[in-house]
Structure formats: structure tokens, C-alpha cells
XYZ file of C-alpha atoms in Angstrom:
697
model
C 16.986 66.660 -8.074
C 20.062 66.570 -10.760
C 19.509 69.902 -11.772
C 18.865 71.019 -8.656
C 21.725 70.194 -7.554
C 23.366 72.362 -10.615
C 21.431 75.566 -10.017
C 22.577 75.482 -6.553
C 26.371 74.468 -7.257
C 26.553 77.119 -9.553
C 24.851 79.878 -7.340
C 26.808 78.886 -3.953
C 30.339 78.027 -6.114
C 32.958 78.496 -2.721
C 30.979 79.917 0.100
C 28.813 77.671 0.014
C 28.758 76.881 3.807
C 28.529 80.789 4.152
C 24.860 81.385 3.542
C 24.050 77.280 4.189
C 20.691 78.794 5.238
C 19.123 79.623 1.948
C 20.594 76.082 0.187
C 17.415 74.032 1.214
C 15.346 76.864 0.028
C 16.923 77.274 -3.066
C 15.866 73.053 -3.832
C 14.541 73.524 -7.284
C 13.160 70.728 -9.314
C 13.572 70.834 -12.507
C 10.293 71.327 -14.400
C 9.110 72.779 -17.784
C 5.646 73.745 -19.424
C 4.754 74.430 -22.623
C 4.136 77.989 -22.169
C 4.671 79.190 -25.731
C 1.667 76.793 -27.036
C -0.648 78.562 -23.826
C 0.241 82.216 -25.288
C 0.273 81.458 -28.727
C 3.683 83.274 -29.164
C 5.275 82.240 -32.107
C 8.791 84.300 -32.583
C 7.274 87.567 -34.098
C 10.454 88.210 -35.387
C 10.362 85.163 -37.781
C 6.678 85.501 -37.924
C 6.434 89.584 -38.196
C 4.041 90.105 -41.163
C 2.055 87.134 -40.588
C 1.669 88.637 -36.514
C 0.662 91.472 -37.129
C -2.494 90.428 -39.620
C -3.296 87.592 -37.177
C -3.202 90.066 -34.530
C -5.050 92.924 -35.937
C -7.499 91.069 -38.058
C -8.414 88.461 -34.774
C -8.450 91.059 -32.724
C -10.195 93.664 -34.108
C -13.254 91.950 -34.664
C -13.633 88.660 -32.436
C -11.313 89.171 -29.873
C -11.369 92.479 -29.776
C -15.407 92.841 -29.272
C -15.183 89.926 -26.699
C -13.264 92.193 -24.058
C -15.375 95.525 -25.193
C -18.757 94.080 -24.814
C -18.797 91.190 -21.942
C -20.553 92.238 -18.616
C -19.549 90.624 -15.655
C -21.830 87.879 -15.582
C -19.834 86.688 -19.095
C -16.493 87.553 -17.393
C -17.015 85.853 -14.417
C -17.918 82.107 -17.498
C -15.046 83.177 -19.747
C -12.384 83.356 -16.520
C -13.340 79.840 -15.280
C -13.480 78.299 -18.853
C -10.201 80.708 -19.362
C -8.937 79.032 -15.717
C -9.561 75.212 -17.257
C -7.514 76.169 -20.332
C -4.451 77.012 -19.019
C -4.117 74.852 -16.017
C -3.357 75.512 -12.409
C 0.603 76.530 -12.877
C -0.332 78.988 -15.339
C -3.212 80.778 -13.587
C -0.566 82.908 -11.355
C -1.099 85.307 -14.567
C -4.424 84.941 -14.959
C -6.747 88.291 -13.626
C -10.222 87.585 -11.921
C -10.641 90.344 -10.322
C -9.576 93.643 -11.927
C -11.852 94.563 -14.209
C -10.721 98.248 -15.613
C -9.152 100.883 -15.065
C -10.554 104.345 -15.262
C -9.218 107.568 -14.350
C -11.165 111.254 -14.388
C -9.969 115.033 -14.397
C -6.339 114.466 -13.830
C -4.428 117.395 -13.604
C -1.040 117.885 -12.442
C 0.052 121.304 -11.946
C 3.685 122.474 -10.914
C 5.509 125.763 -10.765
C 6.795 127.563 -14.320
C 10.742 127.673 -13.631
C 10.343 130.576 -16.034
C 7.782 132.828 -14.811
C 7.352 131.531 -10.939
C 3.740 130.783 -11.280
C 1.546 127.622 -11.644
C 1.604 125.829 -14.578
C -0.592 122.869 -15.801
C 1.639 120.159 -17.491
C -1.815 117.262 -17.638
C -5.280 119.176 -18.050
C -8.085 117.035 -16.862
C -7.787 114.006 -18.717
C -9.932 111.056 -18.757
C -9.903 107.961 -19.611
C -10.832 104.018 -18.784
C -9.183 100.512 -19.762
C -10.933 97.448 -19.923
C -9.427 93.652 -18.612
C -7.605 92.329 -21.671
C -6.856 95.750 -23.047
C -3.021 97.427 -24.415
C -3.683 101.138 -24.344
C -1.043 103.363 -25.778
C -0.441 106.748 -24.520
C 1.139 109.021 -27.248
C 2.032 112.863 -27.950
C 5.628 114.554 -28.219
C 7.992 114.571 -25.876
C 7.027 117.182 -22.957
C 3.582 116.167 -23.174
C 2.741 115.353 -20.178
C 3.007 111.141 -21.091
C 5.551 109.712 -17.808
C 3.856 112.282 -15.912
C 0.657 110.806 -16.121
C 1.848 107.563 -16.003
C 3.163 108.237 -13.106
C 0.092 109.580 -11.797
C -2.168 106.731 -12.460
C 0.610 103.950 -11.089
C 0.067 105.892 -8.087
C 3.678 106.876 -7.807
C 5.786 110.080 -7.140
C 5.766 112.212 -8.825
C 7.510 116.567 -8.801
C 4.414 118.397 -8.924
C 3.016 120.911 -6.237
C -0.336 119.389 -6.659
C -1.953 116.745 -7.983
C -6.386 115.739 -8.614
C -8.623 113.989 -9.993
C -9.222 110.387 -9.042
C -8.271 106.683 -10.393
C -9.962 104.445 -9.519
C -10.453 100.505 -10.234
C -13.569 98.587 -10.826
C -15.319 102.090 -10.526
C -13.738 101.887 -6.641
C -10.523 104.092 -4.980
C -8.527 101.140 -3.916
C -5.901 101.591 -0.651
C -2.495 101.728 -1.409
C -1.592 98.038 -0.532
C -4.401 96.829 -2.633
C -2.702 99.082 -5.658
C 1.107 97.867 -5.179
C -0.193 94.482 -5.204
C -2.187 94.390 -8.298
C 0.109 96.784 -10.261
C 3.450 97.083 -11.353
C 5.142 99.220 -13.283
C 8.074 98.730 -15.876
C 10.153 101.564 -16.109
C 12.353 103.361 -19.657
C 16.037 101.879 -18.191
C 14.622 99.088 -15.812
C 17.648 98.736 -12.965
C 18.220 95.024 -13.744
C 21.603 93.335 -11.484
C 23.597 92.950 -14.517
C 25.534 90.127 -12.601
C 22.826 87.923 -12.317
C 21.403 86.029 -15.116
C 18.046 86.103 -16.881
C 16.567 83.492 -14.974
C 17.847 83.816 -11.696
C 16.440 87.421 -12.247
C 13.454 86.258 -12.658
C 13.850 83.888 -9.213
C 14.313 86.319 -7.142
C 11.968 88.198 -8.487
C 9.615 85.414 -8.214
C 11.132 85.355 -3.940
C 10.372 88.003 -3.268
C 7.233 87.961 -3.987
C 5.677 85.037 -2.651
C 7.011 83.021 0.304
C 8.267 79.270 0.366
C 5.277 78.145 0.397
C 5.070 78.052 -3.364
C 6.421 74.585 -3.817
C 9.836 75.020 -5.919
C 7.989 73.141 -8.750
C 5.879 75.433 -9.711
C 8.002 78.642 -8.764
C 10.664 77.018 -11.746
C 7.670 76.161 -14.037
C 6.196 79.623 -13.949
C 9.983 81.240 -14.609
C 10.257 77.810 -17.730
C 6.689 79.848 -18.889
C 8.034 83.045 -19.247
C 11.585 82.870 -20.625
C 9.818 80.602 -23.280
C 6.912 83.184 -23.744
C 8.887 85.806 -24.097
C 11.811 83.928 -26.435
C 14.505 84.149 -23.693
C 15.192 80.333 -23.327
C 18.574 80.219 -25.226
C 19.859 83.496 -22.929
C 18.325 81.871 -19.788
C 22.319 81.298 -18.290
C 23.168 84.734 -20.113
C 24.193 87.535 -17.664
C 22.235 90.908 -18.214
C 25.750 92.950 -18.215
C 27.939 95.304 -16.683
C 29.744 98.114 -17.794
C 33.047 95.338 -17.640
C 31.220 92.148 -19.384
C 29.160 91.689 -22.356
C 25.111 90.402 -21.671
C 22.089 90.614 -24.011
C 20.910 92.723 -25.929
C 18.609 95.985 -25.101
C 15.275 94.436 -26.354
C 16.218 91.137 -25.044
C 16.593 93.326 -21.786
C 12.850 95.550 -22.315
C 11.582 91.584 -22.407
C 13.399 90.463 -19.117
C 11.566 93.912 -17.679
C 8.405 92.800 -18.070
C 8.929 89.286 -17.660
C 10.385 90.020 -14.271
C 7.428 92.025 -13.228
C 5.142 89.165 -14.319
C 6.372 86.512 -12.511
C 4.284 88.894 -9.478
C 1.143 87.887 -11.117
C 0.064 91.982 -11.578
C -3.193 92.649 -12.864
C -2.870 95.964 -14.586
C 1.123 97.189 -16.254
C 2.318 100.439 -16.598
C 5.103 100.401 -19.321
C 7.025 103.759 -19.442
C 8.206 104.090 -22.957
C 9.313 99.719 -23.530
C 10.670 100.798 -27.171
C 12.668 103.022 -26.841
C 15.990 102.760 -28.577
C 15.158 99.608 -30.052
C 14.423 99.078 -33.587
C 10.889 98.688 -35.669
C 11.450 94.967 -35.408
C 12.136 95.078 -31.891
C 9.562 97.085 -30.824
C 7.267 94.922 -32.706
C 8.710 91.872 -30.784
C 8.316 93.834 -27.688
C 4.515 95.426 -27.793
C 3.307 91.898 -29.321
C 4.363 89.726 -26.915
C 2.754 92.280 -24.489
C -0.107 91.942 -26.100
C -0.687 88.431 -26.852
C 0.267 88.179 -22.279
C -2.617 91.010 -21.588
C -5.433 88.486 -23.962
C -4.676 85.464 -22.552
C -3.795 86.247 -19.352
C -6.787 88.636 -19.374
C -3.954 91.829 -18.506
C -4.865 95.518 -18.312
C -1.265 96.589 -19.881
C -1.028 101.208 -20.491
C 2.652 101.849 -22.096
C 3.738 105.243 -22.898
C 5.239 105.214 -26.541
C 6.864 107.842 -28.573
C 6.554 106.821 -32.638
C 5.759 103.477 -33.404
C 5.667 101.875 -36.484
C 2.194 101.038 -37.952
C 2.437 97.674 -37.756
C 3.332 98.749 -33.349
C 1.363 100.943 -33.348
C -1.893 99.163 -34.999
C -1.452 95.964 -32.235
C -2.643 98.740 -29.242
C -6.469 98.899 -28.468
C -6.831 101.897 -27.336
C -4.888 105.424 -27.560
C -4.350 108.258 -25.570
C -3.154 111.334 -27.495
C -1.464 114.777 -25.585
C -0.966 117.340 -26.521
C 0.924 120.111 -23.488
C -0.943 118.054 -21.422
C -4.024 117.970 -22.625
C -6.448 115.626 -24.407
C -6.790 115.329 -28.311
C -7.914 111.598 -28.571
C -8.959 108.844 -26.456
C -10.761 105.362 -27.643
C -10.135 102.231 -30.007
C -6.886 102.406 -32.541
C -9.402 101.544 -35.332
C -11.340 104.534 -34.722
C -8.494 106.923 -35.455
C -8.866 107.745 -39.199
C -11.814 108.130 -39.353
C -12.474 110.647 -36.260
C -9.703 112.655 -37.538
C -11.794 112.674 -40.442
C -14.754 113.716 -39.255
C -12.881 116.492 -38.244
C -11.678 117.207 -41.483
C -8.233 116.645 -41.118
C -7.549 113.382 -42.853
C -5.001 110.908 -42.561
C -3.522 109.681 -46.012
C -3.900 106.293 -46.641
C 0.148 105.681 -47.108
C 1.219 107.410 -44.149
C 1.839 106.351 -40.627
C -1.492 106.967 -38.578
C 0.837 107.118 -35.182
C 3.731 109.470 -37.800
C 1.232 111.695 -38.418
C -1.010 112.808 -35.572
C 2.114 113.192 -33.465
C 2.827 115.980 -36.488
C -0.745 117.720 -35.740
C -0.131 117.887 -32.239
C 3.386 118.818 -31.628
C 4.141 122.401 -32.054
C 7.790 122.694 -31.173
C 9.163 123.277 -34.884
C 6.610 125.560 -35.787
C 7.087 129.028 -36.721
C 3.556 130.483 -35.584
C 3.366 129.388 -32.052
C 0.084 131.584 -31.834
C -1.413 130.505 -34.553
C -0.604 126.230 -33.491
C -1.302 127.489 -29.919
C -5.078 128.416 -31.615
C -5.443 125.345 -33.493
C -4.305 123.425 -30.884
C -7.102 124.564 -28.407
C -9.418 123.971 -31.180
C -8.727 120.324 -31.857
C -8.795 119.978 -27.905
C -12.136 121.674 -28.136
C -13.512 119.643 -31.170
C -12.348 116.658 -28.576
C -13.953 117.638 -25.364
C -17.736 118.387 -27.436
C -17.251 115.109 -30.024
C -19.195 111.900 -29.336
C -15.986 109.157 -28.318
C -16.224 112.404 -25.572
C -18.886 112.183 -24.685
C -18.909 107.919 -24.739
C -15.453 108.048 -22.276
C -17.561 109.719 -19.778
C -20.377 107.449 -20.000
C -18.172 104.214 -19.877
C -16.180 106.156 -16.757
C -19.639 107.173 -15.041
C -20.980 103.780 -15.174
C -17.935 101.657 -14.274
C -18.085 103.654 -10.899
C -21.847 102.496 -10.821
C -20.624 98.888 -11.276
C -17.993 99.466 -9.050
C -17.026 96.427 -7.136
C -14.026 96.000 -4.199
C -11.362 94.514 -5.101
C -11.072 91.265 -3.651
C -7.298 89.488 -3.419
C -7.371 86.410 -5.370
C -3.338 85.984 -4.415
C -3.095 82.342 -2.213
C 0.633 83.033 -2.091
C 1.213 85.378 0.489
C 3.955 88.052 0.727
C 7.023 86.929 1.849
C 8.146 88.229 5.568
C 10.948 90.106 6.810
C 13.464 87.303 7.345
C 12.958 85.552 4.231
C 13.253 89.221 2.487
C 16.541 89.505 4.148
C 18.053 86.100 3.457
C 16.109 86.781 -0.080
C 18.296 90.179 -0.854
C 21.386 88.339 1.151
C 21.259 85.566 -1.112
C 21.499 87.576 -4.081
C 23.879 90.250 -2.648
C 26.353 87.407 -2.654
C 25.348 86.377 -5.965
C 26.203 89.931 -7.405
C 29.501 90.390 -4.484
C 31.380 87.521 -6.411
C 30.764 87.892 -10.331
C 30.733 91.095 -10.531
C 34.152 92.583 -10.051
C 33.324 96.177 -9.242
C 31.397 94.873 -5.919
C 34.919 94.099 -4.631
C 36.815 92.525 -6.527
C 38.707 96.312 -7.915
C 38.738 96.908 -4.190
C 40.658 93.767 -3.048
C 43.185 94.883 -5.699
C 43.075 98.397 -4.457
C 44.456 97.783 -0.674
C 46.456 95.254 -1.927
C 48.050 97.167 -3.870
C 48.057 99.673 -0.702
C 49.111 97.038 1.402
C 52.189 96.615 -0.505
C 52.835 99.959 -1.373
C 52.923 100.848 2.340
C 54.478 98.499 3.473
C 57.805 98.953 1.389
C 57.459 102.571 1.461
C 57.565 102.136 5.958
C 59.671 99.290 4.978
C 61.538 97.146 7.755
C 61.045 100.570 10.667
C 63.555 100.018 14.200
C 63.045 100.790 17.032
C 65.036 104.029 16.924
C 63.576 106.944 17.928
C 63.755 107.686 14.745
C 61.101 105.937 13.873
C 58.833 107.313 15.836
C 57.683 109.850 13.569
C 57.544 107.393 10.457
C 55.369 104.668 12.038
C 53.001 107.318 13.471
C 52.936 108.340 10.198
C 52.394 104.966 8.458
C 49.356 104.482 11.157
C 47.743 107.720 9.999
C 47.878 106.593 6.801
C 47.422 102.786 6.464
C 43.228 104.188 8.781
C 43.205 106.966 6.331
C 43.355 105.960 3.001
C 41.438 102.655 4.061
C 38.381 104.382 4.757
C 39.368 106.791 1.930
C 39.465 104.381 -0.906
C 35.162 103.117 0.379
C 34.689 105.874 -2.395
C 34.487 102.239 -4.739
C 31.776 100.984 -3.232
C 29.200 103.752 -4.361
C 28.428 102.497 -8.274
C 27.990 99.201 -6.306
C 25.494 100.226 -3.734
C 24.230 102.926 -7.071
C 23.119 99.555 -8.443
C 21.312 97.907 -5.004
C 19.412 101.621 -4.608
C 18.549 102.493 -8.070
C 16.927 98.076 -7.763
C 15.729 98.779 -4.630
C 13.283 101.806 -6.045
C 11.781 99.601 -8.471
C 10.932 97.294 -6.614
C 9.739 98.820 -3.342
C 7.738 101.113 -5.651
C 6.398 97.661 -6.997
C 5.418 96.993 -3.432
C 8.345 93.827 -2.843
C 10.507 94.833 -0.147
C 11.532 98.045 2.473
C 14.349 99.987 3.340
C 14.960 97.718 6.204
C 15.749 94.569 3.876
C 17.781 96.525 2.011
C 20.581 97.462 4.381
C 19.983 94.253 6.796
C 21.503 92.446 3.712
C 23.852 95.342 2.632
C 25.317 94.847 5.909
C 26.161 91.137 6.311
C 27.219 90.922 2.860
C 29.786 93.114 3.477
C 30.848 92.177 6.962
C 33.123 89.007 5.347
C 34.527 91.165 2.384
C 35.500 94.076 4.654
C 37.057 91.605 7.306
C 38.559 89.695 4.267
C 40.135 93.149 3.087
C 41.278 94.406 6.506
C 43.383 90.994 6.845
C 45.280 90.649 3.651
C 45.727 94.283 3.920
C 47.303 93.714 7.844
C 49.267 90.631 6.337
C 50.895 92.715 3.815
C 51.455 95.801 5.681
C 52.107 95.009 9.085
C 54.845 93.055 9.344
C 56.420 94.518 6.221
C 56.591 97.710 8.463
C 57.911 96.490 11.629
C 54.520 97.729 13.854
C 55.170 95.596 17.451
C 55.455 92.115 16.725
C 53.024 90.316 18.453
C 49.686 88.213 18.293
C 47.583 89.802 19.764
C 48.951 93.619 18.951
C 48.342 92.199 14.884
C 44.855 91.521 15.669
C 43.322 94.305 17.474
C 45.221 96.351 14.502
C 43.053 93.935 11.518
C 39.908 95.106 14.508
C 40.494 98.860 13.952
C 41.249 98.984 10.193
C 38.128 96.442 10.097
C 35.916 98.716 12.039
C 37.687 101.712 9.558
C 35.898 99.753 6.564
C 32.778 99.514 8.206
C 32.500 102.883 8.873
C 33.435 104.254 5.667
C 30.966 102.019 3.631
C 28.155 102.942 6.025
C 28.517 106.732 4.840
C 29.165 105.347 1.067
C 25.712 104.114 2.124
C 24.202 107.807 3.848
C 25.204 109.575 1.202
C 23.450 107.310 -1.945
C 20.702 107.144 -0.260
C 20.369 110.668 0.466
C 21.863 111.980 -3.414
C 21.763 109.112 -5.428
C 24.249 110.241 -8.494
C 27.463 108.904 -8.786
C 29.244 112.402 -8.728
C 27.835 114.402 -6.472
C 27.956 110.646 -4.094
C 31.755 110.633 -5.351
C 32.853 113.932 -4.477
C 30.790 113.738 -0.457
C 32.153 110.643 0.237
C 36.093 112.277 -1.182
C 35.034 115.098 0.984
C 34.452 114.220 3.884
C 37.123 111.395 4.070
C 39.405 114.677 2.999
C 37.430 116.355 6.623
C 37.753 112.917 9.203
C 41.512 113.585 8.016
C 41.800 116.703 9.029
C 40.101 116.391 12.355
C 41.217 112.699 13.299
C 43.947 114.542 15.492
C 47.116 113.706 13.490
C 47.821 116.830 11.148
C 46.322 118.998 14.592
C 46.264 118.041 17.701
C 43.329 117.129 19.643
C 45.239 119.231 22.418
C 45.869 122.563 20.025
C 42.781 122.040 17.682
C 40.501 124.856 17.407
C 37.031 124.472 19.570
C 34.550 124.605 16.584
C 36.184 121.168 14.627
C 36.744 119.403 18.019
C 33.234 119.704 19.144
C 31.164 119.276 16.095
C 33.474 116.961 14.152
C 36.177 115.688 15.918
C 34.437 113.533 18.658
C 32.412 111.617 15.921
C 34.702 111.380 12.890
C 35.570 107.126 13.033
C 38.806 108.146 11.997
C 39.954 109.190 15.006
C 38.860 106.541 17.063
C 41.002 104.025 14.707
C 43.877 106.744 14.909
C 43.737 106.797 18.560
C 43.032 103.060 19.008
C 46.135 102.120 16.888
C 48.238 104.341 18.082
C 47.594 102.641 21.679
C 48.141 99.473 20.213
C 51.646 100.470 18.636
C 53.196 102.668 21.374
C 51.420 101.271 24.960
C 54.009 98.735 25.163
C 56.772 99.473 23.504
C 60.019 101.282 24.420
C 62.396 102.625 21.181
C 66.265 103.247 21.790
C 67.006 107.338 22.247
C 69.957 108.763 19.710
C 73.406 109.162 20.525
C 74.969 110.810 23.716
C 70.920 109.680 25.086
C 69.253 112.647 23.308
C 66.007 111.757 23.378
C 63.348 112.902 21.427
C 60.060 112.202 23.959
C 61.060 112.834 28.000
C 60.040 109.701 29.662
C 60.881 107.864 32.769
C 62.836 105.576 30.678
C 65.202 108.814 29.530
C 68.026 107.083 32.230
C 68.110 104.546 30.665
C 68.533 106.249 27.143
C 64.887 104.555 25.946
C 61.953 106.556 25.091
C 58.357 105.043 26.678
C 56.405 104.643 24.100
C 53.598 106.414 26.531
C 55.514 109.760 26.349
C 54.395 109.918 22.536
C 50.974 108.912 23.700
C 51.415 111.873 25.902
C 51.636 114.976 23.337
C 48.839 113.351 21.883
C 46.659 113.158 24.958
C 46.211 109.566 25.011
C 47.141 109.092 28.663
C 44.640 106.511 28.885
C 43.766 103.614 26.660
C 39.199 103.756 26.363
C 40.126 100.496 23.813
C 36.231 98.970 24.329
C 34.647 102.190 24.963
C 36.338 103.316 21.464
C 35.454 100.005 19.927
C 31.417 101.009 20.718
C 31.734 104.328 19.709
C 33.319 102.874 16.760
C 29.880 100.339 16.125
C 27.727 103.202 17.625
C 28.587 105.413 14.666
C 28.202 102.292 12.041
C 24.747 101.582 12.817
C 24.116 105.541 13.175
C 24.878 106.242 9.507
C 22.947 103.187 8.566
C 19.932 103.951 10.705
C 20.278 107.579 8.840
C 20.055 106.248 5.663
C 17.004 103.748 6.846
C 15.279 107.597 7.578
C 16.092 108.752 3.830
C 15.070 105.794 1.918
C 12.155 105.645 4.610
C 11.072 108.892 3.869
C 12.724 110.234 -0.095
C 9.909 109.564 -2.526
C 11.574 109.545 -5.322
């Protein structure tokens, strides 16, 4: 329990009471398992040469044949033996239901940008991968690897049409079933930089399984994966942000894979997991995948660009593509004999992966026509080859012996309240650790408040101060919302994380937007309060506690609406530059039509009826004006020269209502305007929800 309290104390340093509902759920006793022994992993970086020989020899002869030649009846006895060997804590990784994944006649057509005609980027591709195997998708750049991987994973593409079948155990699973049994690891995996490695696995586990899973078992699984992927020393190191250095690129790849394994998938898809890594780091990543696939009987399919010989030999199967067409599919061990049979022998001292890529790559050849003819001949040679016929027979046999997918997961998926609370907890940790989330904004708004308070310093109640006070009210409301552009990077990270986790079936837009909204409330209120404490009293606005807190309320609603606008635009255009430009443009528009620069009484009809009435800055400006001028009087100039004619002119005073009348603010609709502001906030959030729900990418 001491370890439990240490974990909780680290996660909730100062605002534990704010989210005390989670403290009980986060009671995680400290226990561990010798997962490294179970997986047989011994640090590939230290023993790369030994691992290469061991995996090539043992897997190619014994383990590989065992998986390839097993019947369904043999599989069951093998699984039962493995479950006993692994124990209940580790059994969540063992695949006992998915025997194979196959695809037949897969075609993807897009519209050519130049000719505007249909163009096949994946052309009638077949394949089958058995449980316990790791398959490489390889080919030159632009050959269709990533597109095919997305199709196999059931992910959206920008294609005009997709045809063919993707089957599991010879049958087509439903979308929800496939999401439950599979996961996808991006080339640039979206990870929250301010979380530690352990926290990354912890939150993924909580998002994929309910609190019915004992905390001790959850922690044991996390410790097991940390051991298996060589991440024990980095367990309490943050992933890394643009400001704070974290783990290395290779370690991030391993964290990405481990965070998917914690969800107990049966099929793993990886988009170029070795991209940007050196040969040693690449070998580590693939060897971890190889070991996990063999021991847990998982199916792993990864696109890979140009592996070293040792890394290439770790794969069980290879699918070689060029111009969207198959040039080889089958065991990696048979690549050399296959090309020898075509009269294209691979030299003995050459990396086979590098050599076959050179053969099917036509990007740098001078005679494009001759190269295209050679590629077509190689493709036809494949279609007529014995391995191609055996592949078609294997796919047909899988369909003939098809079995329905049964859910073997005793753990239920968490409901919406649990998902929202977990995301809220994760967002809270991010909010106080990542200076980009709110720290920079606190600094910006504090600086803005000091500047405003000293520029409009100690304004008096003379009529000469009326216009400066009006300017200060406009400045405070308009620039508070304008500077909400600082929220763009933070929500972009949240959205990228959402896309990955949503496509892996963890949660939907409702949980994301609920957690994002509630985590922002205390911080935005604190920003509004700090800004007001500094600027309100320095500028000498109406000296009243009620007036002060009404001012705070309007600034708070202003920030809520501005941040909701950011959420909407980032959801619609998940690009930093585009989102930043749109948020800045929208706030510039709201500043122009909010009633300050051009009075609503003379604003032209188009801007008045199209933009003015749903401009949240309008209601903030109007509310602040009533707050300042609705209950205050000002003295006229020398000789009782009054800028505004009011009933108090005979007393050489100006009633604040006279100022309001010039803007058309004859009545104070406080309750109505607050309701409209809340409606605008909710409206932007609903619009963001619709965008996230509809958008496929």
C-alpha cells in the first residue's frame, strides 16, 4: 500500500481533492511478474548476434513449422499447454480465438491527380497470415504498402473505391469485433509527451478494461510489458515534449507497441515501426514483436522500408509489392529460392531485402517503358508460380474451414462515465506537467493584465475617462478571447491521441469532449480571476465586490467560448497553421462586429444579422458595459460641458446609462445574455462532436 500511495501522490500533487473520485480507482498495489522470463527476452541490444542466430535457427526449423502445420485441434491443445505455462496474469496476451487473417482480391482505386482518371494503387493482392507469424509488407516508396495496411486494418483511406475481402478465421467479422481483436500502431505514434512510460500504459489499460480488473493484476500486466520491452529503467521517464526531453525514438516505438499490447489484441498492424531508427534499434523493435507473436500466438503485420539482413530474417512471411501489384508472398526463407527459379538469383553476400527492392524499384531507371515491361513480366511470373497457387489454395481452405469469432475477453469495456473520468484524470496530469497546456497561457494573461492595468492606470470618474474605460472594456474582453489561440497546440495533441485510440476502439468523441470541457473549467476560471485581480483594480473600474465578480464571470464565459471555438476549428482542420489562422481570423471578425468599433445601431444589415448576434464577444462587451456604466455617474467638464446629455446634466454629472444609450444598450439583459453565452459554448462543442463523429480521418 505504500507503493500505492506513492503512485497516487505523484499523480495528484496539488489538486487531489478536485478529483477525489479517482483516488480509490487508482489504488494500485505494487507487484511484478517475471515477464521477461516468460517471453524469453534477454536484451537484444546486448546480444543482437546471438538473438539473430537463435531466432533464425529455432523459428525456421521448429517453432515455425509447429505453427504452420498445426491443425485446429492441435491449436487447442497447444493453447491449453501455453495457458498453464504462462499463468493467469499473463494469459490476457495469449490469442486462443484468431487462427488467421486472409485477404483476397484486394483492390484500391483513386483518382489520378494529373489525368483525372481512375488509378489502381493496390491491384488484386492476396495473402494469409497465421497465428504466431509476423509478416512484412515491403516495397519501394509509393507502392501501396501503407494503403494496403490501412485496408487490412479496416481503417479509412482516401480511395475512390476499395474492393476485395478481408477475413478472420475465414469469415468476415463485424466492425466492432475487428476493432476489439486488432490494433494499429502508427508510423509516428501519437503519445502524450507529458506522461511517463508507466502512465501511458496505465491509462491505455484503464481505457480498454473496467475497474473490475483487479488493480494488482493491472499493475502486473504493466510491469510485465515494461520488462518484456526493456523499458524498466525508463518507466518513470516522460515520453518527451518540445520543451522537456524524454525517451529516445526507439524507446518511443516500443512504448507505442506496448501500449497496444496492454489492450490484449489478437492482430497487430504496424506502419513502418523501424522508420528513422538505426539497424540496432530496428532489430530490437522487430525482435520484440517476433518474440511476442510467437509466445502469445499473435498475428503481426508490419510495413517496412529497407531492413537489414538480420532484421529481415526475423520475419516469417514477406509480401513484396511494386506499383500496387504482388511480386512475392510467402516465407522469408523461400525468397532466395523463388528468385533463383525465375532466373534472377540473389548474390550470396548481398542483403536479400535490399536486392529485391532494387529489382522492383523503377523510380530511378532511365528507360521507364522497359522497366515497366520487366515489372509486368515479374508480376505475371508470380501469378503463374507454384507459391501463388498454394496461397490461393490456403485462402480457400481457410474459408472452407471458417469459424466464427468468439469473444474470449472476460473483461468488459468501460462505459462512458468511466471513460470520461479516466480521460479527465489523464488530462489533469498533462495540464499541470505540460507548460504548453496552461502554463504559457497563465504567463500570457498575467502579462496582459499588468499591461492593461498600467496603461489604463487609475482612471477617474471624470467624463474624460469614459472613452478610456470603454476602450479598456473592449480590450479586456476581445484580447482575452483572441489569445485563446494558445490552446491550439494542446488540443491538437489531444485530437491526435483521440484519433489513434478511437480507431483502436477505445472511446468516442463524447468522452473526449466531456473530459476536455471539464478539465478546462478550473484553469480558465483561475485565469479570469488572476487577470481581473490585477487589471480591474489598477484601472479603477466600478469599486464594488458585485461588479468585480460580474466582470470575472464575463471574462470566464469569454474564455469558455473562445476555447470551444478552438476545439471546433482544430476538430475540423487538424493542422496547426490552418487552425491558428482560422481561430485568429474568427476572433478578428468577432472584434470587428461586437459593437465597439461600429455601434450596433449603425452596423450594416449583413454583418448585424449574419455575425453580430452569435458573436460571443458582443455579449461580453455588452455585459461589461452594463456592469461599469449601469450604476455609475461621471462629472462633466469645466463649465458643465457634458459629453453625454442625461437627466443629471443640471447637476453637472453624466449618468452612465447615457453612455449605454449611444450603443443601443437601453436595457440590461444579464440573465438572457449569460444563457446565450452558455448556448454558444455548447453549440461549438456540439459542432466539434459532429465533426469528430462524421470525419473518417
